[in-house]
Coordinates of C-alpha atoms and ligand atoms in Angstrom, one line a residue:
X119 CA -25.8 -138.8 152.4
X120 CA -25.5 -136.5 155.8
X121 CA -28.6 -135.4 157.0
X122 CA -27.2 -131.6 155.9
X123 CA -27.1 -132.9 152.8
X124 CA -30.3 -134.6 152.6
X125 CA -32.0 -131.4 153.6
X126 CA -30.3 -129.4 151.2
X127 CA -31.0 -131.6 148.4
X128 CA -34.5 -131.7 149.2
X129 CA -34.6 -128.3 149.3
X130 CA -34.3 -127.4 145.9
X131 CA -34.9 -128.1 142.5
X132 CA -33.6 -131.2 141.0
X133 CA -31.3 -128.6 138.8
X134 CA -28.5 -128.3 141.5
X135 CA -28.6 -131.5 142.3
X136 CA -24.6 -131.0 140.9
X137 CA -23.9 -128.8 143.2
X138 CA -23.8 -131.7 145.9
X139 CA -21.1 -133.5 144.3
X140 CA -18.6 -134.8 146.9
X141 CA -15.4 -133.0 146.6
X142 CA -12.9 -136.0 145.2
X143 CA -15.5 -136.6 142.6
X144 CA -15.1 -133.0 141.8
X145 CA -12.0 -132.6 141.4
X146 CA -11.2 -136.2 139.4
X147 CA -14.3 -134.3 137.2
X148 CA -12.3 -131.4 136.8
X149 CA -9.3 -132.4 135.5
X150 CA -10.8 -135.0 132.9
X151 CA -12.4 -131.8 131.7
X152 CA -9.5 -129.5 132.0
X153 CA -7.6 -132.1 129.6
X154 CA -10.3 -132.4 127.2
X155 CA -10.9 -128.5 127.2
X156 CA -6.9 -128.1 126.7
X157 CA -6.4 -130.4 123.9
X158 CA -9.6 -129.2 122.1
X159 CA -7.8 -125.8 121.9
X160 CA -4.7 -126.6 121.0
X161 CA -5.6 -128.7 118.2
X162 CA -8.1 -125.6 116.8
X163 CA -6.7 -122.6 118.1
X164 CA -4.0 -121.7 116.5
X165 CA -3.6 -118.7 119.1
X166 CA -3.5 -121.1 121.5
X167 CA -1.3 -123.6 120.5
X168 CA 1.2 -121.0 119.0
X169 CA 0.9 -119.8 123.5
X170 CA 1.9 -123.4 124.2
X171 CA 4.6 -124.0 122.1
X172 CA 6.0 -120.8 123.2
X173 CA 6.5 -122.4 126.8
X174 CA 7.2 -125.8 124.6
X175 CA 4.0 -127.3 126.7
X176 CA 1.8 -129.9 125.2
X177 CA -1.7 -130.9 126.3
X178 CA -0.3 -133.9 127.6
X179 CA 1.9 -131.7 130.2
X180 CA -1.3 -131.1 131.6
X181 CA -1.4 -134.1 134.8
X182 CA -3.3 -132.5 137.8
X183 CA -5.0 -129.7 138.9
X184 CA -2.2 -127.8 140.1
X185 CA -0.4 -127.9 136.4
X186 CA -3.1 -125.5 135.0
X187 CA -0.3 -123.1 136.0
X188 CA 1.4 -123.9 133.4
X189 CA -0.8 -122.9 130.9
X190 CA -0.3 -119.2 129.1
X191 CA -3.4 -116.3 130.2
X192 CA -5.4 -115.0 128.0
X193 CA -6.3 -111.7 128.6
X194 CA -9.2 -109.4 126.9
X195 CA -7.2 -108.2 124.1
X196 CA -6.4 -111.9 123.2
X197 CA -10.5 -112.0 122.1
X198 CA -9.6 -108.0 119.8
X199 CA -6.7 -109.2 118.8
X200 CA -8.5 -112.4 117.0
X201 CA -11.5 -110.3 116.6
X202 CA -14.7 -112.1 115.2
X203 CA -13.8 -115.5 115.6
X204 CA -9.8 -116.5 115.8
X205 CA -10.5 -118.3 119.2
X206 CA -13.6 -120.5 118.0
X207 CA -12.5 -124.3 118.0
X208 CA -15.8 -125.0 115.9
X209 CA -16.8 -124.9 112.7
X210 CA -19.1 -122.5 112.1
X211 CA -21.8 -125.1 111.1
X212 CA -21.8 -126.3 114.8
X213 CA -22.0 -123.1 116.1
X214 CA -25.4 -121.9 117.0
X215 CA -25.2 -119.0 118.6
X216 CA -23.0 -115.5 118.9
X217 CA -23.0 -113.0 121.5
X218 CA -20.6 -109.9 121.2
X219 CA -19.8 -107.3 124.5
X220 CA -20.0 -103.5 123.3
X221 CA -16.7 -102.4 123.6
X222 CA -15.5 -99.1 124.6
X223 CA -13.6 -98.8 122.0
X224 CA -13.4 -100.1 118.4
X225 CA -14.7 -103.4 117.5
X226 CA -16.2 -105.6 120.3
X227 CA -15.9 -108.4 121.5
X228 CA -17.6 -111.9 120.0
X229 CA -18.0 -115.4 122.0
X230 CA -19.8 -118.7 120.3
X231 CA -21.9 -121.3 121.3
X232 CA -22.6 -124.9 120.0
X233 CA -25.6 -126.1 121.1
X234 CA -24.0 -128.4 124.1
X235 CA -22.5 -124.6 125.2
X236 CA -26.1 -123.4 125.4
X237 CA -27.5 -126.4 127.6
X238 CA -24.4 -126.0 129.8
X239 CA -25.6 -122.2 129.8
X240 CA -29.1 -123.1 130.5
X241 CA -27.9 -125.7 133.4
X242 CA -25.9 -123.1 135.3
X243 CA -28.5 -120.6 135.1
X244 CA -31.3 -123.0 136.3
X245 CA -28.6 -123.9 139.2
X246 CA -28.2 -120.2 140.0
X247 CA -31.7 -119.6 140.4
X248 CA -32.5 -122.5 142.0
X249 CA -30.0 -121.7 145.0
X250 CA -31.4 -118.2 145.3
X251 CA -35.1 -120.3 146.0
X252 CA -36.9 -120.1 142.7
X253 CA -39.0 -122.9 141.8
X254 CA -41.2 -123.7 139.2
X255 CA -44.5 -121.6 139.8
X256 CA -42.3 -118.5 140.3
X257 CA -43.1 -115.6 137.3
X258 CA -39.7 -114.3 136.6
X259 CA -39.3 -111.3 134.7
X260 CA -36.3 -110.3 132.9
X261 CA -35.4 -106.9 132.6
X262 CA -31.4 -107.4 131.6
X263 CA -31.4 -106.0 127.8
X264 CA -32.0 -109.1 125.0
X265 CA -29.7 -109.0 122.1
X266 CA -25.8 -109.3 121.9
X267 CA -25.4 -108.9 125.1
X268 CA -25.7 -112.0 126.8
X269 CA -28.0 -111.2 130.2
X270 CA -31.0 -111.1 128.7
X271 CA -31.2 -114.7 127.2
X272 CA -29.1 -116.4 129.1
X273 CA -31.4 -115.8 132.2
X274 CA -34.2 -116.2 130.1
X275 CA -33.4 -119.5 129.1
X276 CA -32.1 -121.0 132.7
X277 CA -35.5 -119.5 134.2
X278 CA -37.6 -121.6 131.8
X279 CA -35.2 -124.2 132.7
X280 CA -36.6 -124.2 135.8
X281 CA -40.1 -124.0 135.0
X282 CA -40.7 -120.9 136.2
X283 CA -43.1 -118.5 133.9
X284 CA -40.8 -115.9 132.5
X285 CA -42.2 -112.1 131.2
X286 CA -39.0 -111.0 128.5
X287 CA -39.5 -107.7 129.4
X288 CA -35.6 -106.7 128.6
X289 CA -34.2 -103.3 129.3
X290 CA -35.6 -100.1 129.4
X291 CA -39.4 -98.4 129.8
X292 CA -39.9 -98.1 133.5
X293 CA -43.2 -97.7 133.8
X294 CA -44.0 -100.8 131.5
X295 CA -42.0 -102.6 133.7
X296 CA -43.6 -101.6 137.0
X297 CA -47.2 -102.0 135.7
X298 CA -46.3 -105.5 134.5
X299 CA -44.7 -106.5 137.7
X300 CA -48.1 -105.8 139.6
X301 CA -50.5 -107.0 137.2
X302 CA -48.7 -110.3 136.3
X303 CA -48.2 -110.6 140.1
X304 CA -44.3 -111.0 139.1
X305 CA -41.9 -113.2 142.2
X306 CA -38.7 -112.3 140.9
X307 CA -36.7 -110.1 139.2
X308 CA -33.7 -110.0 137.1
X309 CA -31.6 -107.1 135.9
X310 CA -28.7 -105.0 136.9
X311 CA -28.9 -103.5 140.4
X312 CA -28.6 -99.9 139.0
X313 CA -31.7 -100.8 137.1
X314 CA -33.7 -102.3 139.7
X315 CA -32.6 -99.1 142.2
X316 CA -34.3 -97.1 139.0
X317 CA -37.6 -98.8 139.1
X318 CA -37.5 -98.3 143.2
X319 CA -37.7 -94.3 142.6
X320 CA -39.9 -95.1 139.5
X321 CA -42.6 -96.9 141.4
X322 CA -42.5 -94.3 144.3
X323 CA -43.3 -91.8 141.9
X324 CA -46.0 -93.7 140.6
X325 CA -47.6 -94.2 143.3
X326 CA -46.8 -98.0 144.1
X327 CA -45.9 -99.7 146.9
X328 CA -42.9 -102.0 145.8
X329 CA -43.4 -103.6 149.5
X330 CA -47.0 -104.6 148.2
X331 CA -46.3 -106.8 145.3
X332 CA -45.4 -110.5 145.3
X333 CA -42.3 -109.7 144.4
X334 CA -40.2 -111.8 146.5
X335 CA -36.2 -112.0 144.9
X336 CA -34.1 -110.0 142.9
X337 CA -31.4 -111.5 141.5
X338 CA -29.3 -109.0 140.1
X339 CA -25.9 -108.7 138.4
X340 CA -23.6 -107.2 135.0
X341 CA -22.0 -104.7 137.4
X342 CA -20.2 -104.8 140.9
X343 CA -22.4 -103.7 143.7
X344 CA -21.8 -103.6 147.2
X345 CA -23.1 -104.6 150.8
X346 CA -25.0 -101.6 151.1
X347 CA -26.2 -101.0 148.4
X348 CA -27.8 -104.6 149.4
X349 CA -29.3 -103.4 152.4
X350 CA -30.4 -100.3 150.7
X351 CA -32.3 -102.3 148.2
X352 CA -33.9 -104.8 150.7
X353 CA -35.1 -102.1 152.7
X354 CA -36.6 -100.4 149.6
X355 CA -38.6 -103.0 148.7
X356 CA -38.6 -105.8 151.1
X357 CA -37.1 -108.2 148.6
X358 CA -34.4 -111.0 148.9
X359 CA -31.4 -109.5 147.0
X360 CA -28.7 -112.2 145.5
X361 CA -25.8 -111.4 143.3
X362 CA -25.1 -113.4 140.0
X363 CA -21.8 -113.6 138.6
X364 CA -20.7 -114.1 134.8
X365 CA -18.7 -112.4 131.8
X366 CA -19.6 -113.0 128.2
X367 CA -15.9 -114.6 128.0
X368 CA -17.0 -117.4 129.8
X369 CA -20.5 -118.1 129.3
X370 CA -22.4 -115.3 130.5
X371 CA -24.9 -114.9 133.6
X372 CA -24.3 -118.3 135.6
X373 CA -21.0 -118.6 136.3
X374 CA -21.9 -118.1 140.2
X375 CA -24.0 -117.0 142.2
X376 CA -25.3 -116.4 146.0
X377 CA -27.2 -119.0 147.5
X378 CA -29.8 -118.2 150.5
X379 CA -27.0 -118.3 153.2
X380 CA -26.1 -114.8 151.2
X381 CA -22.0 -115.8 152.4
X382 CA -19.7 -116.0 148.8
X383 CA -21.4 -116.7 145.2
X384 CA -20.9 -120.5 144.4
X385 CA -18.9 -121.0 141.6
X386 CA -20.7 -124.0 139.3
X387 CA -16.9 -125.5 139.3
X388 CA -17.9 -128.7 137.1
X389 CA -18.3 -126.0 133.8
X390 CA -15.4 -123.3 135.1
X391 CA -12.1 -123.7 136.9
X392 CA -11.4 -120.9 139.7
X393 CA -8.1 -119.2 140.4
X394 CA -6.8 -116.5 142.4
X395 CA -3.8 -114.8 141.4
X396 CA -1.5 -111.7 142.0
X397 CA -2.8 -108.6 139.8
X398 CA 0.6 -107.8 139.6
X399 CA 3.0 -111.0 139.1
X400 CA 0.3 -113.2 138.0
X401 CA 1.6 -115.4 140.4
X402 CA -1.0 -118.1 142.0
X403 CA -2.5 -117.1 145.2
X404 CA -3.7 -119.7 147.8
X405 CA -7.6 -119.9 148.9
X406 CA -8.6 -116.9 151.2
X407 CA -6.0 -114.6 149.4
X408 CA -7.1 -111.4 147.6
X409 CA -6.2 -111.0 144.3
X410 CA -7.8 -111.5 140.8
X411 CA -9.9 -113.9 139.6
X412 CA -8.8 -116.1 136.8
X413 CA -11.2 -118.3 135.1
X414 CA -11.2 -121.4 132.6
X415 CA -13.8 -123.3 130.6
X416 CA -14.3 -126.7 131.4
X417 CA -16.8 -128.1 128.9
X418 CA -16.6 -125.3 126.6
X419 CA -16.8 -126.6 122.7
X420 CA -17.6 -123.6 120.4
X421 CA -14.7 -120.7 122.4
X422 CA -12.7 -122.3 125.2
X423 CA -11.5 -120.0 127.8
X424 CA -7.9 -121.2 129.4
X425 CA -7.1 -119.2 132.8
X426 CA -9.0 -115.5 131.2
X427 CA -8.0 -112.9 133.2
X428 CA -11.5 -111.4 134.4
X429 CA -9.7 -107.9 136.1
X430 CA -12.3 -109.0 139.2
X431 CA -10.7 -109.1 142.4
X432 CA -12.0 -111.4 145.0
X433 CA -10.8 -114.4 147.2
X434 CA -12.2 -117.8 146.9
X435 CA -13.5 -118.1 150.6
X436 CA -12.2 -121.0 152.2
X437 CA -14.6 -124.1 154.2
X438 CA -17.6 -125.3 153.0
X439 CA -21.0 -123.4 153.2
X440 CA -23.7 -123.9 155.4
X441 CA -26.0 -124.9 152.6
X442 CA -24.0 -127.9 151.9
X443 CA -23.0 -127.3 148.3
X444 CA -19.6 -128.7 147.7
X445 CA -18.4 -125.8 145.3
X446 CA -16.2 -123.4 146.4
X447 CA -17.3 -119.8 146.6
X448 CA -15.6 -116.1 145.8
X449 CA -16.3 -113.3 147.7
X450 CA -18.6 -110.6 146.6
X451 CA -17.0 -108.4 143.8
X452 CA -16.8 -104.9 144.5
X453 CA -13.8 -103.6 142.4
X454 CA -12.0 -104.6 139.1
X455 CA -8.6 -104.3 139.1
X456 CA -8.7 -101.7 135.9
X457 CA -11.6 -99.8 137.5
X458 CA -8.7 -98.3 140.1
X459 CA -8.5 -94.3 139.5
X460 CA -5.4 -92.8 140.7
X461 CA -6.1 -88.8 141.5
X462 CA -3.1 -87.0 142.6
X463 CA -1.7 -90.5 144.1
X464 CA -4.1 -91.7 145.8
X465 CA -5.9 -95.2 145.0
X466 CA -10.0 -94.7 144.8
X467 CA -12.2 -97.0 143.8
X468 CA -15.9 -96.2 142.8
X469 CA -17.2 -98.8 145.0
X470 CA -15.6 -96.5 148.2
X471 CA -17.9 -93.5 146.5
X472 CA -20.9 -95.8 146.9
X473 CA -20.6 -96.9 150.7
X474 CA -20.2 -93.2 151.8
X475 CA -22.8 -91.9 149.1
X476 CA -25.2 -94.8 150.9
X477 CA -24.8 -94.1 154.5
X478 CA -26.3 -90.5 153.6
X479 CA -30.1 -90.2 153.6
X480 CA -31.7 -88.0 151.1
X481 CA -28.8 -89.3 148.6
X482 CA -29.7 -91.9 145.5
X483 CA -27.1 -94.5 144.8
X484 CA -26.8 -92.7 141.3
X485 CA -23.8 -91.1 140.9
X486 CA -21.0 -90.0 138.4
X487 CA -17.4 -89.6 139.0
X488 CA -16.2 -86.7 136.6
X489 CA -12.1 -86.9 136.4
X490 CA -10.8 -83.3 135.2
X491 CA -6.9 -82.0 134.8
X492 CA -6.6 -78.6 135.7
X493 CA -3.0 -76.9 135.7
X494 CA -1.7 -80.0 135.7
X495 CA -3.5 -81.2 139.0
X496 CA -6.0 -84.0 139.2
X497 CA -9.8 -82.9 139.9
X498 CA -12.1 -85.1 141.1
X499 CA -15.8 -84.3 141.0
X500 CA -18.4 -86.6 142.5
X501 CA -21.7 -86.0 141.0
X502 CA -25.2 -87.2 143.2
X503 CA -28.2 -87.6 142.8
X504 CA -30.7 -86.7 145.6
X505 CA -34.7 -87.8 146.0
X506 CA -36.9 -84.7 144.3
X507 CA -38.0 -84.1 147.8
X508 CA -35.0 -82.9 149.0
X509 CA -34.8 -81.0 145.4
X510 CA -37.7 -79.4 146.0
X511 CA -37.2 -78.2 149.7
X512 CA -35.5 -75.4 151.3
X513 CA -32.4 -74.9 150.4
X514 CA -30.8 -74.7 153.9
X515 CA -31.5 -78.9 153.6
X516 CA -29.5 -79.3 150.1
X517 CA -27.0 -77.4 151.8
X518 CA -27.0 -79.1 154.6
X519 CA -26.5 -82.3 152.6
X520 CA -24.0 -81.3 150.6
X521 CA -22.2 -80.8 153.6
X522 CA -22.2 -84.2 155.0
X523 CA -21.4 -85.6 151.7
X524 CA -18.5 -83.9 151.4
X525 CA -17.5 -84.9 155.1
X526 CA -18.1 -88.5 154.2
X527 CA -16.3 -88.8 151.0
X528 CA -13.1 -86.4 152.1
X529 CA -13.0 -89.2 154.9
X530 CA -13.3 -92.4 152.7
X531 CA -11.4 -91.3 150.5
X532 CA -8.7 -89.2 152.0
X533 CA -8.7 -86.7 149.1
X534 CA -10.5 -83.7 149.1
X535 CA -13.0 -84.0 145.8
X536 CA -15.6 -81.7 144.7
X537 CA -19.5 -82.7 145.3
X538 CA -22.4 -81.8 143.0
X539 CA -25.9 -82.8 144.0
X540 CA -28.0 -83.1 140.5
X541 CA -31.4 -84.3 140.2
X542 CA -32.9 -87.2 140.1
X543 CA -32.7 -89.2 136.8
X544 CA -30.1 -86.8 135.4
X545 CA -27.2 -88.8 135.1
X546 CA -27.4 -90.9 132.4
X547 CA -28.0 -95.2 132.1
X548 CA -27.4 -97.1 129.3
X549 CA -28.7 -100.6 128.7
X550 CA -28.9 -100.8 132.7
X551 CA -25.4 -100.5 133.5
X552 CA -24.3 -96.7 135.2
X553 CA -21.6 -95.4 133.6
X554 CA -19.8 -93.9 136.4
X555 CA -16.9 -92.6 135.7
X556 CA -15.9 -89.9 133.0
X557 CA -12.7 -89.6 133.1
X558 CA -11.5 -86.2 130.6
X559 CA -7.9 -86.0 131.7
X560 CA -5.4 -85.5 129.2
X561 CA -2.2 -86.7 129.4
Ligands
ZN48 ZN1 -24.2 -121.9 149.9

């Protein structure tokens, strides 16, 4: 063991341990698994194996790494298409657990668990929050909403993993949750970012001083957020901000996340196989290229996931990080592939509305992207949200905003959209997540 190593290890709880695994060992680990998770699927998915024989593959075609390109996507309407449980490859009597994603349409969504898939759950989750520094002592309250969707358990479960003390507080009543996180003397905090930029304006309001508490880490996740938004958040509050990475497909919360070096989440690579590949062609991608991010299940029993396409776009960073954790890391996420509006031609992406929206003082990252057809011609309209001081003074300053705004997004964006400044707390949240775009074209 290198002295890196040795420090790193020590560092931490015994939990990520795993993450230390020497690369060969990794690898040889990897594709054991990916075998196993291949022929469990084609012997009880139907779906699956119907894919396979299709490109007249068998599990056994399956000799390295590199030959996971063989195997057929699957893609989210794969999991409607088979809606509730065409893709399990357990009994029902082994499975103890189902989650389901609210869809936006129509049915949702449903993914299983045997009990092995929830310890695997558990592991990565203790992992994640491990690397982000939190240790047994910590009181970790959990604010991501408890119930089908699968944030609010699955952190819950690695946290006590860890022996931290965890409050459940799930989604929703601000002012609970503030009062809470100063009388239980709460370390760390885990919910969406939106949700955590809601409680920043809540506890101003209030009267707290978020920079007062214990409160220590955030570790918050469920939606893309960006670099600024980061800052803007660690400034607020004087917290350590980490991003966790998951989909419901796959497991849930834990399928990476930022350690303290804050460079690329860590992908826990011994439960789920990483690819990059061309949105378009679906053609593999090499490390450092951009593209999106295709993941598979290595131990999962209950729903095995071969190469799901997660619509995330990313890189897998290449080299080793600092920390000395031998799995590979992606890049931050800050746009899907479907979240891409086209208006009038031009490519935007609501993450380009954040950065300007967050280099504006007087603005709150809370805002609303209205898509309207008019005569035939695409209208954007960017709704914001400003503090209630600014709502409340003269009006020469709102202008004067509204201005700037409109100066800043024109230039990121190189469209000319329409700004709205709104109040505070008047766009709507739902379980946490912003909705932020409405789009009401026709075509
Ligand atoms: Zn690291």
């Amino acid at each position: 063991m290198n002295s890196v190593l040795e420090t790193a290890v020590t560092d931490c709880h015994p939990a990520s341990v795993p993450d230390y695994t020497p690369v060969a060992e990794l690898r040889e680990l990897q594709l054991e698994r990916l075998q196993t998770v291949v022929t469990r699927a084609w012997q009880h998915v139907q779906h699956f194996r119907d894919r396979m024989d299709e490109r007249g593959l068998k599990p056994e075609d399956i000799r390295s790494l590199d030959d996971i390109a063989l195997l057929p996507f699957t893609v989210k309407s794969d999991l409607r298409d088979t809606y509730p449980f065409g893709l399990f490859a357990s009994p029902m009597k082994d499975v103890v657990r189902l989650h389901a994603s609210s869809g936006t349409t129509g049915k949702p969504i449903v993914v299983a668990y045997t009990q092995e898939d929830v310890d695997v759950w558990t592991s990565v989750v203790a992992r994640a929050l491990a690397g982000c520094g939190l240790h047994r002592g910590d009181i970790v309250q959990i604010a991501y909403g408890y119930g089908l969707f699968t944030g609010g358990l699955g952190a819950h479960y690695g946290a006590e993993e860890l022996g931290a003390t965890v409050v459940p507080t799930s989604g929703g009543n601000a002012d609970r949750q503030i009062m809470l996180m100063k009388d239980f003397g709460v370390t760390a905090m885990c919910c969406t970012p939106t949700y955590f930029l809601h409680l920043i304006d809540r506890a101003a309001e209030l009267g707290v001083d978020m920079k007062s508490l214990p409160l220590r880490a955030g570790v918050f996740g469920a939606e893309p957020w960006t670099e600024s938004m980061r800052k803007h958040i660690e400034n607020m509050s004087s917290i350590e901000a980490f991003d966790i990475y998951g989909l419901s497909e796959i497991i849930g919360p834990g399928v990476g996340c930022e350690c303290r070096r804050h460079n690329g989440l860590h992908i826990f690579e011994d439960h789920f196989y990483p690819e990059i590949v061309d949105p378009e062609t679906g053609d593999p991608l090499p490390d450092g290229s951009e593209g999106e991010l295709v993941l598979t299940t290595l131990s999962k029993q209950a729903m095995p996931m071969i190469r799901y396409r997660t619509r995330d776009i990313t890189t897998i960073m290449p080299g080793q990080c600092e920390c000395g954790r031998t799995l590979r890391r992606i890049a931050r996420i800050g746009r899907r592939s479907d979240d891409m509006l086209i208006i009038r031609g031009v490519n935007v992406f609501p993450s380009q509305v954040e950065t300007a929206l967050l280099q504006i003082e007087g603005t709150l990252p809370h805002y609303q992207i209205l898509l309207t057809r008019e005569q035939g011609l695409d209208q954007m309209e960017v709704r914001v949200e400003v503090t209630p001081h600014m709502f409340n003074d003269k009006i020469g300053a709102l202008q004067e905003l509204h201005g700037k705004l409109q100066g800043a997004l024109d230039h990121v964006l190189g469209i000319r959209v329409r700004v709205s400044l709104v109040e505070a707390f008047s766009i709507e949240r739902s379980e946490g997540k912003a909705k932020r775009v409405i789009d009401r074209r026709t075509s």
